[in-house]
Coordinates of C-alpha atoms in Angstrom, one line a residue:
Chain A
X1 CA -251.0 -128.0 36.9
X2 CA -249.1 -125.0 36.6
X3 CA -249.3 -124.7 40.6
X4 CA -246.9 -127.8 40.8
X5 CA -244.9 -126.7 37.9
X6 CA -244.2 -123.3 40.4
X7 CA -244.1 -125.3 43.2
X8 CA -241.4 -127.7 41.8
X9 CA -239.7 -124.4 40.3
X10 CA -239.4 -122.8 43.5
X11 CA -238.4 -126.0 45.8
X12 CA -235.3 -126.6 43.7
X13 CA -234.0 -123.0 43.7
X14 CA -234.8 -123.0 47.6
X15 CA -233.0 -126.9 47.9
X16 CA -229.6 -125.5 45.8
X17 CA -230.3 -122.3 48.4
X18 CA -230.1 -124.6 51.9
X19 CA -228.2 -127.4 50.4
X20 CA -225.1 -128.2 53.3
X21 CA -227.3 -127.7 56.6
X22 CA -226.9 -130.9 57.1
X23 CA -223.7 -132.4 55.9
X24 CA -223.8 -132.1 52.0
X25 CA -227.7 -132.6 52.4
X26 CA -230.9 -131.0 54.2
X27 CA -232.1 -131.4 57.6
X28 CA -235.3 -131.9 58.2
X29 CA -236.3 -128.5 59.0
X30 CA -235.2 -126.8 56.3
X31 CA -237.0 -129.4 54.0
X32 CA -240.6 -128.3 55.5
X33 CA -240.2 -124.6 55.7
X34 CA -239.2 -125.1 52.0
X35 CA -242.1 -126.8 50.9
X36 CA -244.1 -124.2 53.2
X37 CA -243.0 -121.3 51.2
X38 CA -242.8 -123.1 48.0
X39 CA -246.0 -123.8 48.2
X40 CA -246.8 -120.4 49.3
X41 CA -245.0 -119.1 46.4
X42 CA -246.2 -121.7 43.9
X43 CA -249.4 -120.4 44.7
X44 CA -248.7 -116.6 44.1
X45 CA -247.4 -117.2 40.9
X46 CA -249.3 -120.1 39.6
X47 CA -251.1 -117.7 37.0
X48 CA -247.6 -116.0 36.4
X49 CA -245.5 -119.0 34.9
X50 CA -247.8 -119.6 32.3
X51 CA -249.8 -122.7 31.8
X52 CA -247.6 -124.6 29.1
X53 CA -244.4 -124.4 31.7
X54 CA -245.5 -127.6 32.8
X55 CA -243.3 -129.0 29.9
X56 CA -240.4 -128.2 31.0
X57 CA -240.7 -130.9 34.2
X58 CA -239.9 -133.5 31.3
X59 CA -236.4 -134.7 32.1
X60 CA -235.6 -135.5 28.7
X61 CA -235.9 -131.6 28.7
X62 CA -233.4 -131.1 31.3
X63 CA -230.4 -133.7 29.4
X64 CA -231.1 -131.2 26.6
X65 CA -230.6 -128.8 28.5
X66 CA -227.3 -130.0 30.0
X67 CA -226.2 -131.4 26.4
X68 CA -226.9 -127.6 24.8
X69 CA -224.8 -125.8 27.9
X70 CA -220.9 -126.9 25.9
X71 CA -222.8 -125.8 22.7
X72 CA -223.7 -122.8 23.7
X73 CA -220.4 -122.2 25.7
X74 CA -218.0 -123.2 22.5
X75 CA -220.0 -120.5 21.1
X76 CA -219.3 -117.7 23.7
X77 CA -215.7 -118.5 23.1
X78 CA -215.6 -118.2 19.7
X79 CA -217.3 -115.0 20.0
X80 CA -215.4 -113.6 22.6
X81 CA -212.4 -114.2 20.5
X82 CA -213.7 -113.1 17.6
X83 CA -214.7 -109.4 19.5
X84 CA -211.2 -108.7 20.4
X85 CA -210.0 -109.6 17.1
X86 CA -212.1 -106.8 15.9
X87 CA -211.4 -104.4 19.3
X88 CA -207.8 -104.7 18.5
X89 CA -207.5 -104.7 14.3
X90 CA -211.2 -101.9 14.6
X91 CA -212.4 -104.1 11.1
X92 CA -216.3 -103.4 11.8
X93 CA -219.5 -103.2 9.4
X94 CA -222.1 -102.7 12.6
X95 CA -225.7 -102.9 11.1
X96 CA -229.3 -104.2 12.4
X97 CA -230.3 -107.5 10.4
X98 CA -234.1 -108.3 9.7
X99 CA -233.6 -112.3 10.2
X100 CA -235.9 -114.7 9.4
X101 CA -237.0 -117.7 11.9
X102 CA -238.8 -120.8 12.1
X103 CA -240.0 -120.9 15.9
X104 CA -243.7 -121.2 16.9
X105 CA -243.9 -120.4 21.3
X106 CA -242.3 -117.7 23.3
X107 CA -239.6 -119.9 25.5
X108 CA -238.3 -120.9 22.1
X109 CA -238.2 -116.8 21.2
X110 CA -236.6 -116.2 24.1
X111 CA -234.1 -118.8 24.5
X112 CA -233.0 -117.9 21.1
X113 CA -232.9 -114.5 21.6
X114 CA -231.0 -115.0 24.8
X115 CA -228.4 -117.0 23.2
X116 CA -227.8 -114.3 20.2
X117 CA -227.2 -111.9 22.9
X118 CA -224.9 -113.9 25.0
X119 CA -222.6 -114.4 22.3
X120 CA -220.9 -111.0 21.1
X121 CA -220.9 -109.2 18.4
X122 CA -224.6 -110.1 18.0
X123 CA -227.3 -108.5 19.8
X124 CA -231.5 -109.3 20.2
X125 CA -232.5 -105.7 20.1
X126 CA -236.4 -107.1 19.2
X127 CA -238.6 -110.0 18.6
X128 CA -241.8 -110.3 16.6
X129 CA -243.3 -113.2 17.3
X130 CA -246.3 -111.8 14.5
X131 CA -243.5 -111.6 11.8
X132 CA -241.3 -114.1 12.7
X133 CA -238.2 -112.3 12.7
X134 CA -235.5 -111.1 15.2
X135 CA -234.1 -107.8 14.9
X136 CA -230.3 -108.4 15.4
X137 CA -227.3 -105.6 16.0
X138 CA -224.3 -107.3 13.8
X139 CA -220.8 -106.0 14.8
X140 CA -219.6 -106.9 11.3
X141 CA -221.9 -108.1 8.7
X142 CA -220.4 -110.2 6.0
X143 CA -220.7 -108.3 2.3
X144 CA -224.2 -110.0 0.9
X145 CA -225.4 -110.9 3.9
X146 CA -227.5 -107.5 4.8
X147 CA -230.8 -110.1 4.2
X148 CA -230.3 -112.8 5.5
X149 CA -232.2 -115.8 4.3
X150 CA -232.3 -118.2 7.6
X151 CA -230.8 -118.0 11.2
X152 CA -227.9 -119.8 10.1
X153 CA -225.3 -117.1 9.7
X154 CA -226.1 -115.0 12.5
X155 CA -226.7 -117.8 15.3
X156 CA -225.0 -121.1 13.9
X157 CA -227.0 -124.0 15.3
X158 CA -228.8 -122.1 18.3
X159 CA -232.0 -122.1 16.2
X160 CA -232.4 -125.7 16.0
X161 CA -231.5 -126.0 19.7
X162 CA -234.0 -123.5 20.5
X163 CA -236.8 -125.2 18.5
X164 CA -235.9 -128.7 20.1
X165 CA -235.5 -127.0 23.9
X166 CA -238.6 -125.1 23.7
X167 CA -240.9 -127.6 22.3
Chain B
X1 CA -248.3 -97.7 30.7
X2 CA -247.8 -100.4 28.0
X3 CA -245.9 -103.9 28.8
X4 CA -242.6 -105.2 27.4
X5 CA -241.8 -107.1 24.6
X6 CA -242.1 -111.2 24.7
X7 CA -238.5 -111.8 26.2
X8 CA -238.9 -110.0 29.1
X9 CA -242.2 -111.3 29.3
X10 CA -241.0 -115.1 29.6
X11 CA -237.9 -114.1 31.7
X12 CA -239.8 -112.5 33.8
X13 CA -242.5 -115.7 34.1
X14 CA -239.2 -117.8 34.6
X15 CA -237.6 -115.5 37.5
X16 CA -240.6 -114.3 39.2
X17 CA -240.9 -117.7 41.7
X18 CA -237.4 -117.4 41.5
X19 CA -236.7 -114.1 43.3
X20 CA -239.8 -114.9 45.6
X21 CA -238.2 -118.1 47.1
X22 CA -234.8 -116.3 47.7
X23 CA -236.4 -113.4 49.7
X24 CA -238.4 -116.1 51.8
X25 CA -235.2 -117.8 52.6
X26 CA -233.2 -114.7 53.2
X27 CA -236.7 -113.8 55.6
X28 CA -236.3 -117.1 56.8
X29 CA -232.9 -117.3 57.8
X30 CA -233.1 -113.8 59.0
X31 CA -231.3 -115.2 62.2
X32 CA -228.5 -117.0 60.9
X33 CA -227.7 -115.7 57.6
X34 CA -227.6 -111.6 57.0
X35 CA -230.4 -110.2 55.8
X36 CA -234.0 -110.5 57.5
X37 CA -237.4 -109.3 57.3
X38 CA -237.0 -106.1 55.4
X39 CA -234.3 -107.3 53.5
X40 CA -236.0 -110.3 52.4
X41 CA -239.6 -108.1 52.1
X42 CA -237.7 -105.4 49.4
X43 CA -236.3 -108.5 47.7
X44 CA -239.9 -110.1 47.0
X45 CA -240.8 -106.6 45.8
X46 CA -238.7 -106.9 43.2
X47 CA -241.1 -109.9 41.7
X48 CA -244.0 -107.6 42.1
X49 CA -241.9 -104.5 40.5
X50 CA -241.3 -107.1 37.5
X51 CA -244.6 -108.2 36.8
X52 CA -245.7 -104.5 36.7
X53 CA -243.1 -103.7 34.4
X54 CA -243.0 -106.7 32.5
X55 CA -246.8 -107.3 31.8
X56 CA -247.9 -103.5 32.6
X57 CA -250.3 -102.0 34.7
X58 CA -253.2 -103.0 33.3
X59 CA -252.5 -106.6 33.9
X60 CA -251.4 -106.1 37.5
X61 CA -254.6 -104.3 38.1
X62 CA -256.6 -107.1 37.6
X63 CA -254.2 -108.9 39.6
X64 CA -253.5 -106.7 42.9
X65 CA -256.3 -107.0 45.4
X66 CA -256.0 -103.9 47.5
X67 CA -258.0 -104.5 50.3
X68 CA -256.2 -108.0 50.8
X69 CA -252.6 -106.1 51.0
X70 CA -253.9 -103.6 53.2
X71 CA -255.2 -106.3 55.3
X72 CA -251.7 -108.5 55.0
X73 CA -249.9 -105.7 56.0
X74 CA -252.0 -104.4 58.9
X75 CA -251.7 -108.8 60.0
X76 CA -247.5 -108.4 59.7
X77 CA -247.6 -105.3 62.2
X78 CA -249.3 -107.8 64.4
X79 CA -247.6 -110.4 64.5
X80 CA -244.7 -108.5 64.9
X81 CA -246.3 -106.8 68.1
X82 CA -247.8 -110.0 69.1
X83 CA -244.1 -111.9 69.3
X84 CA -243.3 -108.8 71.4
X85 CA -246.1 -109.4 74.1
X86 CA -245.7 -113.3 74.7
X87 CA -243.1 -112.7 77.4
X88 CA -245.3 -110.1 78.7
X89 CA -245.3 -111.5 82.2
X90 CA -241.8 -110.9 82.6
X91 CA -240.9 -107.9 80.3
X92 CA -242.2 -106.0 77.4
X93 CA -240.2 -107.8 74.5
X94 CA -239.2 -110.6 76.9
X95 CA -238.1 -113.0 74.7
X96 CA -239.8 -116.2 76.1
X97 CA -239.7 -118.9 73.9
X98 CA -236.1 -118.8 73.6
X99 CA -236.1 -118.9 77.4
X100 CA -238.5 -122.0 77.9
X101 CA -241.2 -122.5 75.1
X102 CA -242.2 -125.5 73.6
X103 CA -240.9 -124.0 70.0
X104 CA -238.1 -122.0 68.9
X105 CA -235.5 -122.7 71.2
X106 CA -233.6 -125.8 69.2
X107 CA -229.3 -125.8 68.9
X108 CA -228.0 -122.6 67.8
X109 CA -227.5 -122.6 64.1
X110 CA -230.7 -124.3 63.1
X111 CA -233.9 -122.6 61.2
X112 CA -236.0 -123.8 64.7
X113 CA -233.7 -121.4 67.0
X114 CA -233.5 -118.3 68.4
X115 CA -236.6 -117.4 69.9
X116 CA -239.3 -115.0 68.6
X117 CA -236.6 -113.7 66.2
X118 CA -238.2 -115.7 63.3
X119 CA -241.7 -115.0 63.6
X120 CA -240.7 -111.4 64.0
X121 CA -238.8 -111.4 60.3
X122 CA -241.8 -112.9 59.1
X123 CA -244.3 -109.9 60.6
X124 CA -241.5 -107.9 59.0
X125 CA -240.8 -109.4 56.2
X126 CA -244.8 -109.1 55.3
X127 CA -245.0 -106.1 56.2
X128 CA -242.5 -104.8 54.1
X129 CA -243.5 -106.3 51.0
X130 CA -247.3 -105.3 50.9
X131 CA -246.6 -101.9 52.2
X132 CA -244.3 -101.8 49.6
X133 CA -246.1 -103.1 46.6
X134 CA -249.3 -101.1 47.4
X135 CA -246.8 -98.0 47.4
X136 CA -245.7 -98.7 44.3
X137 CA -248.6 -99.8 42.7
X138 CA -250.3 -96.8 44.0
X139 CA -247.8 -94.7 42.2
X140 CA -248.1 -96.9 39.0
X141 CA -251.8 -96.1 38.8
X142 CA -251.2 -92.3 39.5
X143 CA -253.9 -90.9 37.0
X144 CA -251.6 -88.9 34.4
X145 CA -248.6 -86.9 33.8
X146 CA -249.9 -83.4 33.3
X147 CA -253.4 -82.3 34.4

């Protein structure tokens, strides 16, 4: 199973990487070298991607994943905003937070760790799966808020997408 | 040498096929696109480079089969020499499947063109990367820092 999750993995990055030799689509040739090498490299790494990856072939998956991109961009823009605001006025409070979260696999870790990073003024500097906490750099942490209590003022919504998208 | 932490751990399971299918198709297309087989060969190093880093030595030893790289790259040198010999009744490096074999010698442009050029980036292009990788590896094992 995980050998056709790798497989599929690989073929759709090598179809975006020959998509237009034929038109807008493939010609033939380019389709069986791809699933020559995919397969070649779906084998290599079938004990690399892990064997719950196959869960992320569910397309319901990928319309979350789609539906979670404006999120998750609204968010970078905020952010960004929010980071010259402080370049130009120099109003910081930088600290590391100890913040609590509710996420059970790795993928979910990640994606919310990935998130927190991608929008400033916020930075993963650890995870801990074993504690269940993220160690986060804070450009400006709000006066009572050195503990934080959930996810929710550090990330906004991302936890709840990243317990949904890495289920 | 201890692995990384859990989100390099999952990028790293996420990107590894990733970087592997882009230096086969920049081997691949070694002919039409720039790049070829050692450009394409130090590119799928970097997926061996990241599992050692990301998951650590210990994992990649039980992983890396010496004898089997050795053997793949001593195979890529021969191919490589191989493609050189098939025109040998005309010229050392003749390039004869371009000039009239059944393979190879489709439209300019397409994957199937050019001659012995592609099975040559492949020779090189697997060369490259074992030779590589069993460098590197070789160095990761490296018994200690100070005697």
């Amino acid at each position: 199973m995980s050998f056709i999750t790798a497989f599929i993995w690989s073929y759709f990055m090598w179809l975006i990487l020959t998509a237009g030799s034929k038109g807008l689509l493939w010609n033939s040739q380019e389709l069986i070298a791809g699933l020559i090498f995919s397969a070649i490299v779906g084998y290599a790494t079938r004990n690399i991607i892990g064997e719950r990856a196959s869960r992320f072939l569910n397309p319901v998956k990928w319309i979350l994943f789609i539906a979670y991109a404006p999120v998750l961009f609204w968010g970078m823009i905020k952010a960004n905003l929010d980071v010259a605001y402080r370049v130009i006025t120099g109003k910081i409070r930088p600290g590391i937070v100890k913040v609590p979260v509710n996420l059970e696999n790795d993928a979910q870790y990640t994606i919310l760790s990935n998130s927190i990073t991608l929008t400033p003024g916020t930075l993963t500097i650890e995870a801990s799966p074993e504690e269940k906490v993220l160690y986060v750099h804070w450009i400006n942490i709000p006066k009572g808020l050195e503990w934080p209590e959930s996810s929710e003022p550090v990330s906004g919504p991302f936890e709840k997408w990243a317990r949904r998208l890495g289920k | 040498m201890s692995d990384m932490g859990v989100i390099v751990k999952t990028n790293a399971r996420a990107l590894i096929p990733l970087i592997g299918v882009f230096g086969s198709y920049i081997i691949l297309h070694g002919h039409l696109t720039p790049g070829g087989g050692f450009q394409g060969g130090a590119t799928i190093v970097g997926t061996a480079l990241l599992f050692l880093i990301a998951f650590g030595v210990d994992e990649a030893k039980k992983r890396i089969n010496k004898d089997l790289y050795s053997a793949l790259e001593g195979i890529g040198g021969l191919v490589f020499l191989g493609a050189a010999m098939l025109g040998l009744s005309v010229a050392f490096f003749y390039n004869i499947l371009w000039h009239k074999g059944p393979l190879f010698n489709g439209r300019p442009g397409t994957l199937l063109s050019a001659g012995f050029l592609p099975i040559m980036n492949l020779g090189v292009g697997l060369k490259v990367f074992t030779g590589l990788v069993s460098a590197v590896f070789a160095l990761a094992l490296f018994r200690r820092w100070k005697e």
